[in-house]
Amino acid sequence: MKIEFPGQSVIVSGAAHGFGRAIAQAFAARGARVYACDIRTGSLAETVQGGAGQLQAAGLDVTDRAAVEALVQRVVNETGRVDVVVNNAGGVLGQVGRPLEQVSPAEWQAIFDVNVNGAFWLSQAAAPHMKARKYGRIVNISSGAGLGVSLTGIQAYASAKAAQIGLTRQLAHELGEFGITVNNVAPGFVRSNPTTERQWESYGPEGQQRLLQNIALKRLGSPDDIAHAVLFFASEYAGWVSGQVLSVDGGK
């Protein structure tokens, strides 16, 4: 199976590190013109420098609807098309698990703003351009937390990722008649960024071993494992696949 994207325009949010960086670089290596987006512009430079092909950085706060619309319009102005959108921006925003009565409204809302609203704004902005060409691929990056219980213990994170999965299924039915597929990758625990490194260290040797024993393959995955699932959903091999959630977690 050879997957390539020559001439296609791809937008990847949350591309400053981890999954987003691996996804952006994977598309660029396969011929796509990639806009790697993130609010952390300094780290985006590392994504671009470590990539190949047509990979460029684009500062973006996905919670800013106007900024999202401007970015999509820029891509259309420069390339004439938007073929693939990968909604990877998200995470826990530095929060840690606490009893629910200690969670402030602002903390709850912040996680929803990035993980759910951001995916909605970017999909909403790209959809008219995809509809016009009768083609498009939207891939959302959720989490195993959206399908079960979050290892972080963060209520908003588990809820937001579940909401993103619901959004995936709803948009798949709304956009399918226009040749647009919408799918979701639900990663398991991967040491992919400073937050997951801190989480891994917090488990200690015994906790780390328990986590590994609960994985069928008895090992952690890598950001590239997540990128490969995204490439499949964005490829012609997944042309009749939509509204699906693919758990990439080593087997649970």
mmCIF file of C-alpha atoms in Angstrom:
data_model
loop_
_atom_site.group_PDB
_atom_site.id
_atom_site.type_symbol
_atom_site.label_atom_id
_atom_site.label_comp_id
_atom_site.label_asym_id
_atom_site.label_seq_id
_atom_site.Cartn_x
_atom_site.Cartn_y
_atom_site.Cartn_z
ATOM 1 C CA MET A 1 0.000 0.000 0.000
ATOM 2 C CA LYS A 2 1.561 3.254 -1.156
ATOM 3 C CA ILE A 3 -0.089 6.401 0.173
ATOM 4 C CA GLU A 4 0.802 9.754 -1.389
ATOM 5 C CA PHE A 5 -0.781 13.206 -1.570
ATOM 6 C CA PRO A 6 0.840 15.052 -4.489
ATOM 7 C CA GLY A 7 -0.701 18.463 -5.121
ATOM 8 C CA GLN A 8 -3.004 18.301 -2.098
ATOM 9 C CA SER A 9 -3.337 21.025 0.531
ATOM 10 C CA VAL A 10 -3.385 19.864 4.143
ATOM 11 C CA ILE A 11 -4.036 21.792 7.357
ATOM 12 C CA VAL A 12 -2.825 20.248 10.619
ATOM 13 C CA SER A 13 -3.656 21.993 13.896
ATOM 14 C CA GLY A 14 -1.642 21.476 17.069
ATOM 15 C CA ALA A 15 1.469 20.802 14.990
ATOM 16 C CA ALA A 16 4.112 22.286 17.312
ATOM 17 C CA HIS A 17 5.042 18.909 18.762
ATOM 18 C CA GLY A 18 3.895 15.341 19.361
ATOM 19 C CA PHE A 19 1.159 13.899 17.191
ATOM 20 C CA GLY A 20 0.659 17.085 15.206
ATOM 21 C CA ARG A 21 4.317 17.367 14.289
ATOM 22 C CA ALA A 22 4.471 13.733 13.174
ATOM 23 C CA ILE A 23 1.265 14.104 11.157
ATOM 24 C CA ALA A 24 2.370 17.304 9.423
ATOM 25 C CA GLN A 25 5.763 15.868 8.542
ATOM 26 C CA ALA A 26 4.212 12.617 7.286
ATOM 27 C CA PHE A 27 1.932 14.440 4.850
ATOM 28 C CA ALA A 28 4.771 16.678 3.632
ATOM 29 C CA ALA A 29 7.005 13.660 3.037
ATOM 30 C CA ARG A 30 4.281 12.247 0.795
ATOM 31 C CA GLY A 31 3.966 15.239 -1.486
ATOM 32 C CA ALA A 32 1.334 17.401 0.204
ATOM 33 C CA ARG A 33 1.582 21.123 0.776
ATOM 34 C CA VAL A 34 1.148 21.278 4.539
ATOM 35 C CA TYR A 35 0.182 24.172 6.777
ATOM 36 C CA ALA A 36 1.405 23.253 10.261
ATOM 37 C CA CYS A 37 -0.659 25.340 12.691
ATOM 38 C CA ASP A 38 -0.244 26.026 16.386
ATOM 39 C CA ILE A 39 -0.398 28.823 18.925
ATOM 40 C CA ARG A 40 3.179 27.917 19.941
ATOM 41 C CA THR A 41 4.931 29.468 16.952
ATOM 42 C CA GLY A 42 8.429 28.963 18.346
ATOM 43 C CA SER A 43 8.067 25.207 18.424
ATOM 44 C CA LEU A 44 6.488 25.224 14.966
ATOM 45 C CA ALA A 45 9.885 26.159 13.561
ATOM 46 C CA GLU A 46 11.198 22.799 14.757
ATOM 47 C CA THR A 47 8.334 21.028 13.010
ATOM 48 C CA VAL A 48 9.156 22.738 9.730
ATOM 49 C CA GLN A 49 12.912 22.278 10.027
ATOM 50 C CA GLY A 50 12.503 18.574 10.725
ATOM 51 C CA GLY A 51 10.150 18.005 7.797
ATOM 52 C CA ALA A 52 10.508 17.671 4.065
ATOM 53 C CA GLY A 53 8.755 19.030 1.022
ATOM 54 C CA GLN A 54 6.256 21.866 1.191
ATOM 55 C CA LEU A 55 5.806 22.314 4.924
ATOM 56 C CA GLN A 56 5.199 25.746 6.362
ATOM 57 C CA ALA A 57 4.358 27.142 9.779
ATOM 58 C CA ALA A 58 1.180 29.086 10.462
ATOM 59 C CA GLY A 59 0.500 30.623 13.863
ATOM 60 C CA LEU A 60 -3.081 29.879 14.877
ATOM 61 C CA ASP A 61 -5.280 29.903 17.964
ATOM 62 C CA VAL A 62 -8.044 27.446 17.081
ATOM 63 C CA THR A 63 -10.352 28.977 19.678
ATOM 64 C CA ASP A 64 -10.370 32.224 17.651
ATOM 65 C CA ARG A 65 -13.001 31.647 14.978
ATOM 66 C CA ALA A 66 -11.999 34.684 12.925
ATOM 67 C CA ALA A 67 -8.366 33.598 12.916
ATOM 68 C CA VAL A 68 -9.365 30.100 11.821
ATOM 69 C CA GLU A 69 -11.433 31.474 8.944
ATOM 70 C CA ALA A 70 -8.538 33.712 7.894
ATOM 71 C CA LEU A 71 -6.118 30.786 7.888
ATOM 72 C CA VAL A 72 -8.392 28.647 5.729
ATOM 73 C CA GLN A 73 -8.897 31.533 3.316
ATOM 74 C CA ARG A 74 -5.136 31.997 3.124
ATOM 75 C CA VAL A 75 -4.698 28.343 2.199
ATOM 76 C CA VAL A 76 -7.351 28.637 -0.509
ATOM 77 C CA ASN A 77 -5.807 31.852 -1.845
ATOM 78 C CA GLU A 78 -2.354 30.293 -2.031
ATOM 79 C CA THR A 79 -3.249 26.804 -3.263
ATOM 80 C CA GLY A 80 -6.801 27.010 -4.607
ATOM 81 C CA ARG A 81 -7.998 24.137 -2.434
ATOM 82 C CA VAL A 82 -8.279 22.469 0.953
ATOM 83 C CA ASP A 83 -8.125 18.699 0.684
ATOM 84 C CA VAL A 84 -7.426 17.537 4.228
ATOM 85 C CA VAL A 85 -8.024 19.014 7.673
ATOM 86 C CA VAL A 86 -6.550 17.300 10.714
ATOM 87 C CA ASN A 87 -7.991 18.594 13.986
ATOM 88 C CA ASN A 88 -5.232 17.674 16.379
ATOM 89 C CA ALA A 89 -5.095 20.761 18.619
ATOM 90 C CA GLY A 90 -6.235 19.909 22.119
ATOM 91 C CA GLY A 91 -4.899 18.424 25.308
ATOM 92 C CA VAL A 92 -5.320 19.222 28.989
ATOM 93 C CA LEU A 93 -3.766 22.716 28.928
ATOM 94 C CA GLY A 94 -1.552 22.031 31.907
ATOM 95 C CA GLN A 95 -4.425 20.968 34.137
ATOM 96 C CA VAL A 96 -4.268 18.003 36.486
ATOM 97 C CA GLY A 97 -6.940 15.706 37.830
ATOM 98 C CA ARG A 98 -8.821 17.058 40.840
ATOM 99 C CA PRO A 99 -12.157 16.389 42.560
ATOM 100 C CA LEU A 100 -14.948 17.802 40.428
ATOM 101 C CA GLU A 101 -16.039 20.308 43.073
ATOM 102 C CA GLN A 102 -12.621 21.980 42.772
ATOM 103 C CA VAL A 103 -12.824 22.558 38.999
ATOM 104 C CA SER A 104 -13.583 26.150 38.044
ATOM 105 C CA PRO A 105 -15.898 27.118 35.166
ATOM 106 C CA ALA A 106 -12.944 28.678 33.337
ATOM 107 C CA GLU A 107 -10.878 25.495 33.589
ATOM 108 C CA TRP A 108 -13.772 23.372 32.342
ATOM 109 C CA GLN A 109 -14.508 25.709 29.433
ATOM 110 C CA ALA A 110 -10.884 26.135 28.356
ATOM 111 C CA ILE A 111 -10.523 22.438 27.578
ATOM 112 C CA PHE A 112 -13.777 22.399 25.608
ATOM 113 C CA ASP A 113 -12.763 25.526 23.701
ATOM 114 C CA VAL A 114 -9.612 23.914 22.335
ATOM 115 C CA ASN A 115 -10.655 20.279 21.948
ATOM 116 C CA VAL A 116 -14.216 20.706 20.673
ATOM 117 C CA ASN A 117 -14.780 24.280 19.529
ATOM 118 C CA GLY A 118 -11.449 24.366 17.734
ATOM 119 C CA ALA A 119 -12.294 21.246 15.745
ATOM 120 C CA PHE A 120 -15.709 22.668 14.909
ATOM 121 C CA TRP A 121 -14.402 26.079 13.770
ATOM 122 C CA LEU A 122 -11.749 24.578 11.500
ATOM 123 C CA SER A 123 -14.135 22.033 9.999
ATOM 124 C CA GLN A 124 -16.759 24.739 9.532
ATOM 125 C CA ALA A 125 -14.329 27.044 7.739
ATOM 126 C CA ALA A 126 -12.997 24.324 5.437
ATOM 127 C CA ALA A 127 -16.322 22.663 4.586
ATOM 128 C CA PRO A 128 -17.576 25.187 1.949
ATOM 129 C CA HIS A 129 -14.338 24.841 -0.004
ATOM 130 C CA MET A 130 -14.480 21.063 0.173
ATOM 131 C CA LYS A 131 -18.139 21.081 -0.863
ATOM 132 C CA ALA A 132 -17.341 23.195 -3.891
ATOM 133 C CA ARG A 133 -14.872 20.562 -5.119
ATOM 134 C CA LYS A 134 -17.006 17.594 -3.996
ATOM 135 C CA TYR A 135 -14.037 16.224 -2.105
ATOM 136 C CA GLY A 136 -12.491 16.437 1.324
ATOM 137 C CA ARG A 137 -11.066 14.581 4.281
ATOM 138 C CA ILE A 138 -11.524 15.667 7.891
ATOM 139 C CA VAL A 139 -9.685 13.671 10.545
ATOM 140 C CA ASN A 140 -10.196 14.449 14.222
ATOM 141 C CA ILE A 141 -7.736 13.329 16.885
ATOM 142 C CA SER A 142 -9.599 12.391 20.041
ATOM 143 C CA SER A 143 -8.346 9.991 22.715
ATOM 144 C CA GLY A 144 -9.060 6.707 24.381
ATOM 145 C CA ALA A 145 -10.391 9.000 27.117
ATOM 146 C CA GLY A 146 -13.331 9.802 24.862
ATOM 147 C CA LEU A 147 -14.254 6.124 24.670
ATOM 148 C CA GLY A 148 -13.744 5.206 28.302
ATOM 149 C CA VAL A 149 -12.096 6.738 31.347
ATOM 150 C CA SER A 150 -9.253 9.247 31.150
ATOM 151 C CA LEU A 151 -5.983 8.302 32.818
ATOM 152 C CA THR A 152 -5.582 12.001 33.610
ATOM 153 C CA GLY A 153 -8.658 12.074 35.836
ATOM 154 C CA ILE A 154 -9.636 15.362 34.181
ATOM 155 C CA GLN A 155 -13.412 15.401 33.759
ATOM 156 C CA ALA A 156 -13.444 18.084 31.063
ATOM 157 C CA TYR A 157 -10.876 16.230 28.963
ATOM 158 C CA ALA A 158 -12.814 12.953 28.954
ATOM 159 C CA SER A 159 -16.032 14.831 28.188
ATOM 160 C CA ALA A 160 -14.525 16.968 25.440
ATOM 161 C CA LYS A 161 -12.981 14.006 23.651
ATOM 162 C CA ALA A 162 -16.309 12.147 23.806
ATOM 163 C CA ALA A 163 -17.990 15.236 22.365
ATOM 164 C CA GLN A 164 -15.452 15.340 19.554
ATOM 165 C CA ILE A 165 -16.285 11.747 18.668
ATOM 166 C CA GLY A 166 -19.978 12.686 18.519
ATOM 167 C CA LEU A 167 -19.095 15.628 16.281
ATOM 168 C CA THR A 168 -17.196 13.273 13.982
ATOM 169 C CA ARG A 169 -20.205 11.025 13.468
ATOM 170 C CA GLN A 170 -22.603 13.919 12.981
ATOM 171 C CA LEU A 171 -20.423 15.693 10.408
ATOM 172 C CA ALA A 172 -19.826 12.439 8.546
ATOM 173 C CA HIS A 173 -23.572 12.197 7.855
ATOM 174 C CA GLU A 174 -23.953 15.876 7.056
ATOM 175 C CA LEU A 175 -21.010 16.103 4.660
ATOM 176 C CA GLY A 176 -21.004 12.651 3.090
ATOM 177 C CA GLU A 177 -23.179 13.622 0.120
ATOM 178 C CA PHE A 178 -20.513 16.143 -0.872
ATOM 179 C CA GLY A 179 -17.761 13.551 -1.100
ATOM 180 C CA ILE A 180 -16.297 14.522 2.259
ATOM 181 C CA THR A 181 -15.342 11.868 4.795
ATOM 182 C CA VAL A 182 -15.015 12.592 8.516
ATOM 183 C CA ASN A 183 -13.208 10.145 10.751
ATOM 184 C CA ASN A 184 -11.550 10.002 14.137
ATOM 185 C CA VAL A 185 -8.321 8.573 15.542
ATOM 186 C CA ALA A 186 -8.394 7.754 19.263
ATOM 187 C CA PRO A 187 -4.813 7.341 20.508
ATOM 188 C CA GLY A 188 -3.871 5.436 23.583
ATOM 189 C CA PHE A 189 -1.169 6.711 25.925
ATOM 190 C CA VAL A 190 1.903 7.852 24.001
ATOM 191 C CA ARG A 191 4.889 9.757 25.368
ATOM 192 C CA SER A 192 4.684 12.516 22.794
ATOM 193 C CA ASN A 193 5.044 15.910 24.511
ATOM 194 C CA PRO A 194 5.997 17.542 27.843
ATOM 195 C CA THR A 195 2.545 16.880 29.311
ATOM 196 C CA THR A 196 2.616 13.138 28.620
ATOM 197 C CA GLU A 197 6.215 12.940 29.864
ATOM 198 C CA ARG A 198 5.140 14.446 33.181
ATOM 199 C CA GLN A 199 2.182 12.076 33.304
ATOM 200 C CA TRP A 200 4.432 9.075 32.624
ATOM 201 C CA GLU A 201 6.875 10.093 35.346
ATOM 202 C CA SER A 202 4.037 10.590 37.835
ATOM 203 C CA TYR A 203 3.088 6.919 37.569
ATOM 204 C CA GLY A 204 6.431 5.714 38.934
ATOM 205 C CA PRO A 205 7.967 2.346 37.981
ATOM 206 C CA GLU A 206 5.051 0.268 39.300
ATOM 207 C CA GLY A 207 2.397 2.384 37.653
ATOM 208 C CA GLN A 208 4.281 2.398 34.376
ATOM 209 C CA GLN A 209 4.490 -1.381 34.446
ATOM 210 C CA ARG A 210 0.758 -1.696 35.168
ATOM 211 C CA LEU A 211 -0.030 0.551 32.215
ATOM 212 C CA LEU A 212 2.130 -1.559 29.912
ATOM 213 C CA GLN A 213 0.565 -4.799 31.143
ATOM 214 C CA ASN A 214 -2.882 -3.463 30.205
ATOM 215 C CA ILE A 215 -1.755 -3.044 26.588
ATOM 216 C CA ALA A 216 -2.010 -6.129 24.401
ATOM 217 C CA LEU A 217 1.320 -5.434 22.690
ATOM 218 C CA LYS A 218 2.983 -4.702 26.068
ATOM 219 C CA ARG A 219 4.627 -1.507 24.815
ATOM 220 C CA LEU A 220 3.866 2.136 24.172
ATOM 221 C CA GLY A 221 3.337 3.491 20.694
ATOM 222 C CA SER A 222 4.881 6.509 19.005
ATOM 223 C CA PRO A 223 3.569 9.664 17.311
ATOM 224 C CA ASP A 224 4.283 7.995 13.982
ATOM 225 C CA ASP A 225 1.769 5.273 14.836
ATOM 226 C CA ILE A 226 -0.907 7.958 15.134
ATOM 227 C CA ALA A 227 0.250 9.678 11.947
ATOM 228 C CA HIS A 228 -0.049 6.439 9.974
ATOM 229 C CA ALA A 229 -3.700 6.058 10.995
ATOM 230 C CA VAL A 230 -4.393 9.638 9.878
ATOM 231 C CA LEU A 231 -2.703 9.005 6.527
ATOM 232 C CA PHE A 232 -4.991 6.038 5.952
ATOM 233 C CA PHE A 233 -8.163 8.014 6.686
ATOM 234 C CA ALA A 234 -6.971 10.809 4.375
ATOM 235 C CA SER A 235 -6.069 8.461 1.530
ATOM 236 C CA GLU A 236 -8.046 6.976 -1.313
ATOM 237 C CA TYR A 237 -7.909 3.630 0.478
ATOM 238 C CA ALA A 238 -10.443 5.046 2.957
ATOM 239 C CA GLY A 239 -12.735 6.512 0.297
ATOM 240 C CA TRP A 240 -15.729 4.541 1.593
ATOM 241 C CA VAL A 241 -14.922 4.924 5.278
ATOM 242 C CA SER A 242 -16.611 7.699 7.238
ATOM 243 C CA GLY A 243 -17.931 8.373 10.721
ATOM 244 C CA GLN A 244 -15.497 5.856 12.185
ATOM 245 C CA VAL A 245 -13.312 5.894 15.289
ATOM 246 C CA LEU A 246 -10.035 4.001 15.074
ATOM 247 C CA SER A 247 -8.380 3.204 18.401
ATOM 248 C CA VAL A 248 -4.622 3.248 18.012
ATOM 249 C CA ASP A 249 -3.589 2.048 21.437
ATOM 250 C CA GLY A 250 -1.651 -1.197 21.147
ATOM 251 C CA GLY A 251 -4.774 -3.228 21.907
ATOM 252 C CA LYS A 252 -7.038 -2.971 24.949
#
